[in-house]
Amino acid sequence: MADKASGNSGDSPHTGDNRPALALHVPEPRSRPGDPVNFADVDVGAPGDMPRPDEGCAPGDMKDLAYGLVRVLGDDNKAYGPWDPKLSPDTLRTMLGHMAMVRAFDERMFRGQRQGKTSFYMKCTGEEATSVSASMALASDDMVFPSYRQQGILIARGYPLIEMINQIYSNKGDKLKGRQLPIMYSSREHSFFSISGNLATQTPQAVGWAMASAIKGDSRIAATWVGEGSTAEGDFHSACTFATVYNAPVILNVINNQWAISSFSGFAGSERTTFAARALGYGLAGLRVDGNDALACYAAQQWAANRARANQGPTLIEYFTYRAEGHSTSDDPSGYRSAQEREEWPLGDPVMRLKKHMIAIGEWDEERQQAMDLKCAEEVKAATKEAEKNGILGHGLHHPFKTMFEDVFEELPWHLKEQAEQATRERKIKWPDQHPKDGAGK
Amino acid sequence: MSAGDVKNAVTTEQAQGEDERRINMIEAINEALDIMLKRDPDTIVMGEDVGYFGGVFRATAGLQEKHGKTRVFDTPISECGIIGVAVGMGAYGLRPIPEIQFADYIYPGLDQLISEAARLRYRSATDYIAPMTVRSPFGGGIFGGQTHSQSPEALFTHVAGLKTVIPATPYDAKGLLIASIEDNDPVIFFEPKRIYNGPFTGFYDKPVEPWKKHKDSVVPEGYYKIPLGKARQVTEGEQLTVLAYGTMVHVAEAVCADKGIEADILDLRTLMPLDIEAIEASVKRTGRCLIVHEATRTSGFGAELSALVTERCFYHLEAPVERVTGFDTPYPHSLEWAYFPGPVRIGEAIDKILKD
Ligand SMILES: Cc1ncc(C[n+]2csc(CCOP(=O)(O)OP(=O)(O)O)c2C)c(N)n1
Ligand SMILES: [Mg+2]
C-alpha cells in the first residue's frame, strides 16, 4: 500500500523504556438483566442537611451543593431543612394533581401506541416532579426549552390534553399539522419551545433567549431541560459557556435519570463526578437535588429563578432521578438493565412521596387520592375520545396535502408549488375515495 | 467495462456462495462486522448503544460479548466526539467503524468529517489518513418523522475526500461493508433502514415480504467483498435505464415489473466512487434515463447523475433525463406516504420518458 500509514497499527505497541502498558477503561453499570441490585453505595445524604446559600452566592462558595443532594422530604414524610419551600396546601394539591395527571396521561398514550393509534410515545414515569414541580416554580411566561420528556410542563401550564393527543395522533386537529413525531410539541402561547428530536440543541437556544431578554431589559427568564446522556453533546457545553460569559438569566436543568436508552450515566461521565459539578468549571452555580422529591425540585428551581431574575447569574441543576420505564415505545429495557433497579431505587417514587407528605401533614387522604386518580383517568379518556374524532395516525389522509409544502419558507417558491401539484395529482390516484372535504383535499 | 461485465462480475461473486443460507440485512451487517473484528485486530466498533445492547437496530448484537469491551463499546452521546475520536484512532493506526444511531444525527459530527477526516490524507500529504467507516441507518418509510427519516447522502458526496456507499441487499451489505472497512479512505456507509428486514416495494399497503424470499438474501458465511465503485445490474432491459440506490432500487424494480416495462435497472451501490462506465453504457444503449432517490430533490445526488448523463450521453438521449425524488420539505410524519417517492410518482415519470 502506498500510504505511510496504511490503517494498520503494524509494529507492536511501544512499551519500551519500562513504561507500563496502558489500558482502556470502558464504563460498566452496576447491574445487568437478572443481576441483583444494590444501591447501598449511592450516597443520598439526609433530608434537610444541605445548606441553602443566598441566591447571589458566588459559584465557588457553594461547591458542596454540586456534590451533595438537596432533599426536603424525610422518610417520615415530613419536610426538613432550609430548602423546604413551605408551599400552601392548595399549591401542594395542585402539584400532586398535575403529577397524577401526567402519569394517567402517559399510561393511556402508551397503550394507544400499542393499539396502533400512533407511531411512538415516551413516558416520564418517575420523573414527574422534575418537570411539574420545577416549572411551577417559574412564572407562566418564563420561556422553557424542554427535551422530549417534559410533558409535565405542558400539563402544569394548562395546555389542553386534547391538543396533546391530537399531536400524538398526528390527526387533522394537530396544530403542528402532522409534521412532527408524537410528543414533539410546541406552544408559543404557553412559552414552550418547539421540541427537537436532535439532542441538546435546545440548551444554547435557551441561553440565547435569556440573552435576548436581558438585551431588551425584559423581566422574563429562560429554563431548559436536557437528559444527562445528552450533556455529552457539544451544544450543552456551548450553552454553559455562553451562559457564564453573558451571565445569562437562564436555568440549565439536567435530568439525570441514570439511563440514556441502553447506556447508563457512566457514558456521560458520572463515574467520576456529578453532573451538577460540571457547573463549577464553567463558573455557573451548581445544585444537585433529589429529583423524586417534589419539594426539593420546586425549591431548587425557585432558588435558580430568583438568582436569574435578580441578574445574579445562571444555574445548572442536576435532578437525581430514575427512568422507571423504557426509553420509549420502541425500547425494551429488560435487554440491558436489571428490572430490580426500579424497585430498589433509593429515592422512591415522586408521586407517592408527595402524596404521603400531604397525608402526613393532614392535608390529604387515601380517599381523595383515589378520587383524584379516577378523575385524571376519566379526563384523559374523555380527551382521547374527543381527539379520536379527528382521527388517528393513518396513511397520510389527515392533513390537506398542500400543508406539507407550507412553512418550509414564508412564501411558497415555484419548485414547491410544482411539487404540491404533483402531490395532489398523486393523491387522486393513490386515494381515489378520499373526498377533499374530509380534509384530505388539495 | 460494460454493463454486461458488471453483471458477470456479480454472478461470479455470487457463485462463491453455494449454500442457500438466507439472512436479512441486519444480520449481514452484523456478520461483516464480526468477520472484520476477527480478521483485523485494528478494527474498533463504537457508537451510542452499540455495546452491551447491540444497537437500537441490533446491528452489533453479540459483538461485544464475542470481541471484548475494548473492541466494541458504547460511546457518550456526542457525534462530534464519536467522529473526532475515530480520526484520532485512525491517526494511531486503528481502523474504527463508528455507528451514528440515525443519519439524522450525524450533523454534530460534520466538522470532524468534512474538515478533518475527509482532508487528512491530502493536507498531511499521506502522513496521516482516516480509514474509518461511518455506519448509519438512513431513509424513511417507518413513520419516524423528520429526525428519523432523512437521506442526507448528497451532503457527503459533495465533500472531496469522502466515499459514500449504500447497499440495497443483504448480499451487498456484507460485501460492501467489508470493502468499506478495508478501504483506507473515510467511508460513509448508509444503511436503508426501511429494508433492514425486507425489500420494500413502495406499495406501503401491501404486506412486506421478508428477505428470505429474495434471491439476494443468500449470503455466504465467510469473508468476501464487493469492490467500491461497481454498480449492480438489477434487471436488464432496452426501454430505459433506471439509476437508483438503497430502498429505491426495490421500489423501481417493483414499479417496472408492475407496468411490464423492460428496464435496465442499475443499483449504483456506491455514489462515490461512481460506476460511470456502467451508467454510460446503459444509457447509450437505452437512450432514456430515469433517476430515483428518496432524498430531497434540489441539489440531490440525482442532479449530479442527471448532469453526468447529459454531459456524456447527450447524443444518445431520446428523451430528457427524469428525476423522481422526495419533495423539498422536511420529512413529514402523518403524510409520510404522500411524501415518499412511490410507485405513482415513478410510474408517471416512466410514462413521460417513454412517451415518444
Ligand atoms: C443528536 C442526537 N443523537 C442521538 C439521538 C438518539 N437518541 C435519542 S434519545 C437518546 C438518549 C438520550 O438520553 P438522555 O439524554 O439521558 O435523556 P433521557 O432519554 O434519559 O430522558 C438518544 C441517544 C438523538 N435523538 N439526537
Ligand atoms: Mg437519561
XYZ file of C-alpha atoms in Angstrom, chain B residues 13-349:
337
model
C -19.157 -13.195 -6.743
C -22.436 -14.868 -6.053
C -21.184 -18.193 -7.297
C -18.884 -18.271 -4.285
C -21.891 -18.588 -2.028
C -23.076 -22.078 -2.706
C -25.076 -22.611 0.436
C -28.654 -21.421 0.460
C -28.374 -19.698 3.802
C -30.689 -16.698 3.798
C -30.303 -13.728 6.110
C -31.651 -10.217 6.399
C -29.683 -7.007 6.047
C -29.105 -6.504 9.766
C -27.670 -9.989 10.038
C -25.485 -9.389 7.011
C -24.084 -6.201 8.528
C -23.542 -7.911 11.858
C -21.678 -10.687 10.092
C -19.439 -8.301 8.187
C -18.509 -6.546 11.433
C -17.912 -9.855 13.168
C -15.632 -11.066 10.384
C -13.640 -7.863 10.302
C -13.284 -7.719 14.074
C -11.839 -11.201 13.877
C -9.612 -10.664 10.831
C -8.183 -7.309 11.701
C -7.165 -6.589 15.299
C -7.124 -2.877 14.475
C -10.863 -2.631 13.882
C -12.985 -0.948 16.544
C -16.779 -0.802 16.624
C -18.245 2.039 18.676
C -21.299 4.221 18.942
C -24.331 5.058 21.020
C -25.892 1.875 22.451
C -23.831 -0.447 20.236
C -22.012 -2.282 23.046
C -23.824 -4.463 25.547
C -27.212 -3.786 23.997
C -26.083 -4.353 20.430
C -27.501 -1.229 18.809
C -31.029 0.119 18.529
C -31.418 -1.844 15.294
C -29.440 -4.808 16.690
C -26.728 -4.496 14.048
C -23.968 -5.019 16.606
C -25.764 -7.640 18.713
C -23.414 -10.118 20.339
C -20.244 -8.432 19.094
C -19.120 -7.017 22.426
C -19.507 -10.358 24.120
C -17.501 -12.000 21.384
C -14.738 -9.475 20.814
C -14.467 -7.718 24.140
C -15.242 -4.346 25.584
C -12.235 -2.536 24.167
C -13.097 -3.578 20.618
C -16.855 -2.965 20.721
C -18.144 -0.288 23.050
C -20.751 2.317 23.833
C -19.894 5.984 23.496
C -21.126 9.205 25.035
C -23.939 10.854 23.086
C -21.711 13.112 21.068
C -21.493 12.568 17.352
C -18.750 15.173 17.207
C -16.848 13.130 19.760
C -17.515 9.833 18.011
C -16.150 11.024 14.670
C -13.397 13.047 16.305
C -12.022 10.116 18.290
C -12.307 7.951 15.188
C -9.975 10.402 13.425
C -7.541 10.128 16.330
C -7.740 6.348 16.388
C -7.092 6.309 12.672
C -4.054 8.525 13.197
C -2.731 5.914 15.624
C -3.288 3.214 13.045
C -6.602 1.720 14.062
C -9.491 1.180 11.699
C -12.558 2.488 13.509
C -16.105 1.618 12.483
C -18.249 4.169 14.298
C -22.015 3.967 14.195
C -24.175 7.070 14.146
C -27.530 5.938 15.505
C -29.538 7.691 12.773
C -28.211 9.613 9.769
C -30.346 12.488 11.028
C -27.964 12.768 13.997
C -24.731 12.889 12.052
C -24.730 16.687 11.782
C -22.972 17.424 15.094
C -20.102 15.338 13.681
C -19.864 17.157 10.351
C -16.902 19.367 11.186
C -14.859 16.328 12.154
C -15.975 14.568 8.984
C -15.759 17.368 6.463
C -12.881 19.495 7.718
C -10.872 16.708 9.288
C -11.450 13.110 8.189
C -12.067 13.988 4.551
C -8.937 16.118 4.167
C -6.445 14.453 6.416
C -4.721 12.437 3.710
C -4.484 15.472 1.456
C -3.372 18.061 3.954
C -0.746 15.839 5.555
C 0.455 14.533 2.192
C -0.386 10.982 3.377
C 1.357 11.374 6.729
C -1.998 10.603 8.237
C -5.157 9.030 6.926
C -8.657 8.499 8.310
C -9.522 4.900 7.448
C -12.912 4.926 9.162
C -16.258 3.578 8.062
C -19.156 5.532 9.494
C -22.235 3.306 9.502
C -25.619 4.921 9.835
C -29.232 3.932 9.160
C -30.889 6.387 6.779
C -34.059 6.963 4.794
C -37.726 6.945 5.673
C -40.740 4.735 5.461
C -41.012 3.895 9.153
C -43.099 6.838 10.415
C -40.019 8.224 12.064
C -40.811 11.877 11.469
C -38.275 14.420 10.382
C -35.473 13.257 12.671
C -35.515 9.550 11.838
C -36.103 9.611 8.098
C -33.629 11.786 6.266
C -31.451 10.837 3.318
C -28.503 13.242 3.546
C -26.171 11.411 1.135
C -25.652 14.404 -1.134
C -24.118 16.385 1.725
C -21.350 13.813 1.755
C -20.868 13.204 -1.945
C -20.323 16.958 -2.178
C -17.263 16.722 0.059
C -13.914 15.985 -1.571
C -12.324 13.044 0.184
C -15.348 11.138 1.435
C -16.691 7.956 -0.096
C -20.401 7.179 0.103
C -21.721 3.634 -0.014
C -25.365 2.498 0.104
C -26.261 -1.200 -0.098
C -29.642 -2.452 -1.272
C -29.479 -6.166 -0.414
C -28.107 -8.357 2.385
C -25.521 -9.815 -0.002
C -24.296 -6.372 -0.960
C -24.481 -5.017 2.577
C -21.995 -7.594 3.756
C -19.608 -7.406 0.826
C -19.697 -3.623 0.578
C -19.254 -3.155 4.306
C -16.175 -5.354 4.315
C -14.763 -3.442 1.354
C -15.551 -0.134 3.068
C -13.818 -1.185 6.269
C -10.746 -2.255 4.325
C -10.729 0.962 2.335
C -8.155 3.470 3.559
C -10.375 6.487 2.988
C -13.233 7.630 5.172
C -16.436 5.953 4.025
C -19.990 6.947 4.861
C -21.962 3.722 4.847
C -25.680 4.485 4.780
C -27.976 1.586 5.563
C -31.532 1.921 4.226
C -33.366 1.088 7.437
C -36.680 0.550 5.710
C -35.245 -2.559 4.046
C -33.344 -3.956 7.035
C -35.941 -6.710 7.315
C -37.356 -6.987 3.817
C -37.142 -5.404 0.359
C -39.814 -2.688 0.452
C -41.530 -2.176 -2.881
C -43.146 1.168 -2.189
C -46.621 -0.331 -2.131
C -46.979 0.510 1.543
C -50.425 -1.014 1.851
C -49.304 -4.429 0.640
C -47.752 -6.918 3.067
C -43.985 -6.674 3.369
C -42.022 -9.639 2.100
C -39.200 -10.837 4.319
C -35.692 -11.016 2.883
C -35.691 -14.787 2.823
C -37.958 -14.698 -0.219
C -35.460 -12.561 -2.114
C -32.584 -14.098 -4.067
C -30.058 -11.607 -2.723
C -30.592 -12.738 0.826
C -28.430 -15.750 0.050
C -25.215 -14.720 1.735
C -22.061 -16.792 2.055
C -20.876 -17.241 5.604
C -17.284 -16.241 5.174
C -15.309 -13.232 4.049
C -15.966 -11.687 0.655
C -16.029 -8.175 -0.619
C -17.670 -6.220 -3.351
C -15.413 -3.568 -4.826
C -16.433 0.030 -4.254
C -17.326 1.756 -7.498
C -19.081 -1.122 -9.247
C -22.813 -0.858 -9.895
C -25.093 -3.877 -9.795
C -27.313 -4.764 -12.715
C -30.707 -5.448 -11.184
C -32.685 -6.140 -14.339
C -31.751 -5.912 -17.986
C -33.934 -4.119 -20.481
C -33.905 -1.952 -23.540
C -36.715 0.511 -22.841
C -34.953 2.758 -20.358
C -32.177 2.968 -17.809
C -33.089 3.415 -14.162
C -30.411 4.666 -11.766
C -31.229 4.069 -8.118
C -29.730 3.039 -4.787
C -30.901 1.777 -1.414
C -34.614 1.270 -0.853
C -35.499 2.898 -4.164
C -33.880 0.075 -6.125
C -36.642 -2.223 -4.939
C -39.365 0.325 -5.456
C -38.200 0.993 -9.020
C -37.936 -2.711 -9.741
C -41.447 -3.373 -8.455
C -42.906 -0.496 -10.472
C -41.259 -1.657 -13.704
C -42.466 -5.206 -13.094
C -45.943 -3.922 -12.321
C -46.065 -1.888 -15.528
C -44.449 -4.564 -17.659
C -41.551 -2.277 -18.532
C -38.248 -3.781 -19.567
C -35.841 -1.535 -17.785
C -32.124 -1.601 -17.370
C -32.032 -1.003 -13.622
C -28.681 -0.175 -12.106
C -28.228 -0.265 -8.372
C -25.378 2.209 -8.007
C -24.227 0.738 -4.677
C -21.583 3.419 -4.245
C -22.170 7.068 -5.095
C -18.526 7.924 -4.607
C -16.715 6.306 -6.342
C -19.369 6.129 -9.047
C -19.541 3.472 -11.735
C -19.712 5.905 -14.610
C -18.873 3.222 -17.169
C -21.895 1.142 -16.313
C -24.119 4.217 -16.353
C -22.813 5.414 -19.701
C -23.015 2.012 -21.326
C -26.584 1.519 -20.226
C -27.894 4.956 -21.142
C -26.180 4.858 -24.522
C -27.984 1.609 -25.200
C -31.463 2.584 -23.987
C -31.378 6.292 -24.824
C -33.606 7.069 -21.863
C -32.764 7.612 -18.223
C -34.729 7.798 -15.004
C -33.031 8.662 -11.728
C -34.751 7.743 -8.480
C -33.861 8.728 -4.940
C -35.726 9.299 -1.744
C -33.720 12.357 -0.721
C -34.980 15.860 -1.368
C -34.663 16.945 -4.970
C -32.799 20.222 -5.081
C -29.038 19.655 -5.167
C -29.689 15.983 -4.515
C -27.427 13.296 -5.927
C -29.862 12.964 -8.819
C -28.769 16.388 -10.018
C -25.202 15.124 -10.280
C -26.332 11.989 -12.095
C -28.504 13.963 -14.450
C -25.635 16.297 -15.291
C -23.264 13.393 -15.895
C -25.700 11.549 -18.108
C -26.463 14.688 -20.071
C -22.793 15.564 -20.490
C -21.743 12.097 -21.540
C -24.745 10.610 -23.347
C -26.421 13.688 -24.813
C -26.368 12.484 -28.405
C -27.813 9.120 -27.406
C -30.714 10.538 -25.437
C -34.188 10.220 -26.915
C -35.952 11.933 -24.021
C -34.950 14.340 -21.297
C -33.464 12.732 -18.207
C -36.077 12.497 -15.439
C -35.602 12.591 -11.688
C -38.030 11.107 -9.166
C -37.245 12.219 -5.631
C -38.617 13.144 -2.258
C -40.172 16.576 -2.061
C -38.128 19.566 -0.928
C -39.678 19.678 2.529
C -38.635 18.254 5.864
C -39.778 14.622 6.084
C -43.355 14.775 7.375
C -44.871 12.375 9.897
C -48.541 11.850 9.070
C -48.105 12.491 5.348
C -45.255 10.045 5.015
C -46.850 8.127 2.147
C -47.745 11.304 0.345
C -44.134 12.369 0.598
C -42.429 9.112 -0.286
C -41.419 8.855 -3.971
C -43.546 5.779 -4.507
C -44.971 3.842 -7.424
C -47.271 6.576 -8.683
C -44.515 9.187 -8.963
C -42.151 6.715 -10.541
C -44.838 5.395 -12.879
C -45.654 8.890 -14.127
C -42.013 9.610 -14.821
